[in-house]
mmCIF file of C-alpha atoms in Angstrom:
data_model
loop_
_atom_site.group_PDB
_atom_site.id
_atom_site.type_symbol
_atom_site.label_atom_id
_atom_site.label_comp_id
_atom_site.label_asym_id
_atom_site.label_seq_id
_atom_site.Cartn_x
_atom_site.Cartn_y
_atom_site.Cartn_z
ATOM 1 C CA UNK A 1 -12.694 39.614 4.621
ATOM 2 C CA UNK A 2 -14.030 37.256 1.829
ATOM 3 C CA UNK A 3 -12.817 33.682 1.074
ATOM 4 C CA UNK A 4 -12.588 34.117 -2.415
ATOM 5 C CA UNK A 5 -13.628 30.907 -3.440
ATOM 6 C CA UNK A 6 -12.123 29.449 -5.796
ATOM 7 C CA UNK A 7 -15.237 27.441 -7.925
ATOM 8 C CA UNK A 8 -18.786 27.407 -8.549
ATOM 9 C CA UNK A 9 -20.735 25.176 -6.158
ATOM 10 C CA UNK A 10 -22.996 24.337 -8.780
ATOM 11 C CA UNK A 11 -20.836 23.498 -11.931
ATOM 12 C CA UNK A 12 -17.140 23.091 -10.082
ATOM 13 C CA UNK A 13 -16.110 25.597 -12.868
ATOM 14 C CA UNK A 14 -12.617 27.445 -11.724
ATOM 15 C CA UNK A 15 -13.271 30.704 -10.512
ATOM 16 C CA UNK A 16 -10.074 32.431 -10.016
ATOM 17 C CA UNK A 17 -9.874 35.586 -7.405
ATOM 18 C CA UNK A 18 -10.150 38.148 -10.474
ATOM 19 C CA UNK A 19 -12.991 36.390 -12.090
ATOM 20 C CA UNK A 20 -15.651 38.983 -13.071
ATOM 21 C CA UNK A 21 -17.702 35.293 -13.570
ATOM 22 C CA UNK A 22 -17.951 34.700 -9.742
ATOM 23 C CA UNK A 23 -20.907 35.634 -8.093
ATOM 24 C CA UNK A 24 -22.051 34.989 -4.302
ATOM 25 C CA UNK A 25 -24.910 35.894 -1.499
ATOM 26 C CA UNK A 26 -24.254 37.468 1.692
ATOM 27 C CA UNK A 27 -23.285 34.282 2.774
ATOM 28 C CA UNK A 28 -20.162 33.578 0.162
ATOM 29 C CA UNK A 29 -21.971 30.609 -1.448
ATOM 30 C CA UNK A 30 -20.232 30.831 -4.959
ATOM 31 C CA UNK A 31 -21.333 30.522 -8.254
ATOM 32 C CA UNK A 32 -20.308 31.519 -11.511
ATOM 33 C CA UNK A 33 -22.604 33.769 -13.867
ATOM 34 C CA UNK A 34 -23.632 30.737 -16.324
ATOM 35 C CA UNK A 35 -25.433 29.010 -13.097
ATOM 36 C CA UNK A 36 -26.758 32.323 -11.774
ATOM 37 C CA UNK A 37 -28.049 33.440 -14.731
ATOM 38 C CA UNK A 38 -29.269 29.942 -16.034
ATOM 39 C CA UNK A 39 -29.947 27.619 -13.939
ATOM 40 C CA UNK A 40 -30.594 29.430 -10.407
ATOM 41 C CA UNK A 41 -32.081 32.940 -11.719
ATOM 42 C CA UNK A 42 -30.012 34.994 -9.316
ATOM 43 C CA UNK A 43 -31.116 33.403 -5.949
ATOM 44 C CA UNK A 44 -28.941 31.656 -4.000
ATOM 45 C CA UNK A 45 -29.704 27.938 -3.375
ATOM 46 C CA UNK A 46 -28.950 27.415 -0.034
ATOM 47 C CA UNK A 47 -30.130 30.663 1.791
ATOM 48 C CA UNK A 48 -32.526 32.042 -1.108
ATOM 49 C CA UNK A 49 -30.569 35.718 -1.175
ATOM 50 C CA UNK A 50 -29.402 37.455 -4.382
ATOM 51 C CA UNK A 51 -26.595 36.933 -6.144
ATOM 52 C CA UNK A 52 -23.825 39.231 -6.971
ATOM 53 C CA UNK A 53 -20.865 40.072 -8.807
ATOM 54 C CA UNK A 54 -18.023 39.172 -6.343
ATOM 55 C CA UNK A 55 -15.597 42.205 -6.032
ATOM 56 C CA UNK A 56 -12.351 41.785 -7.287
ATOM 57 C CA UNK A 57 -9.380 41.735 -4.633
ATOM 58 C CA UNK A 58 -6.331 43.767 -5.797
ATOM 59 C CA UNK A 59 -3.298 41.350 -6.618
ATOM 60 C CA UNK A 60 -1.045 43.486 -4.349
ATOM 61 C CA UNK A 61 -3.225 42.398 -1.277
ATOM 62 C CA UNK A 62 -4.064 38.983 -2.703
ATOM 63 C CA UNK A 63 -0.303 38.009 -1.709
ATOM 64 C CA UNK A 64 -0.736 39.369 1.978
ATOM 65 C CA UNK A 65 -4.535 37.966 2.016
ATOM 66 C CA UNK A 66 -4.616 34.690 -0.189
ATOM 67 C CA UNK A 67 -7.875 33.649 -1.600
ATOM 68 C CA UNK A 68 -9.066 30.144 -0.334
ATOM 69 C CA UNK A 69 -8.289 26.985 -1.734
ATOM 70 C CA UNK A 70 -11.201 24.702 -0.500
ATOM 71 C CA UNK A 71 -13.464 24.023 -2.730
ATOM 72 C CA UNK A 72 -17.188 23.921 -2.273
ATOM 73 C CA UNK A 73 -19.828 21.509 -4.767
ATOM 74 C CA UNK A 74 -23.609 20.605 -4.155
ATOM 75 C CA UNK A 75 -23.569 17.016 -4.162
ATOM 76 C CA UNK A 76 -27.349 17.406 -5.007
ATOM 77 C CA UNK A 77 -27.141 19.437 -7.767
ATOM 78 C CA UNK A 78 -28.154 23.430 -7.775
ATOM 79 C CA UNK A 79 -31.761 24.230 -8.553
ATOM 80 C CA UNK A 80 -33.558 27.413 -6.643
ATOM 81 C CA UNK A 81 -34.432 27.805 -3.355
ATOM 82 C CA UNK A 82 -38.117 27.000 -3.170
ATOM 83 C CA UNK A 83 -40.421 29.599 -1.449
#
């Protein structure tokens, strides 16, 4: 099951678990779409995977399944995963 993260690691902009803004890798890094699109160019910074729209977890199951409340922030700053 997904974490649902609840900001952009790049930015520390609120993502909440319905945001059609969030985006992750295989990995659940989050970001939201103005860093993906911007700054990183759709690969993820840490593991250098794509990014993608995070699916949207219906509210009904969001009460039995909570979306996480730690939060997650490059100190270093976001820039792409060199090759």
């Amino acid at each position: 099951m997904l974490e649902l993260r609840p900001n952009c690691e790049c930015c520390d902009k609120d993502l909440s678990p319905d945001s059609a803004e969030a985006r992750i890798c295989t990995y659940e890094c989050t970001f939201c779409a103005d860093c993906v699109d911007g700054v990183l160019k759709g690969v993820c910074p840490n593991c250098g995977g794509n990014l993608v729209a995070r699916p949207i977890r219906p509210a009904a199951m969001l009460a039995k399944n909570p979306a996480s409340t730690k939060r997650v922030l490059k100190a270093e700053g976001c820039a792409p995963k060199a090759a």
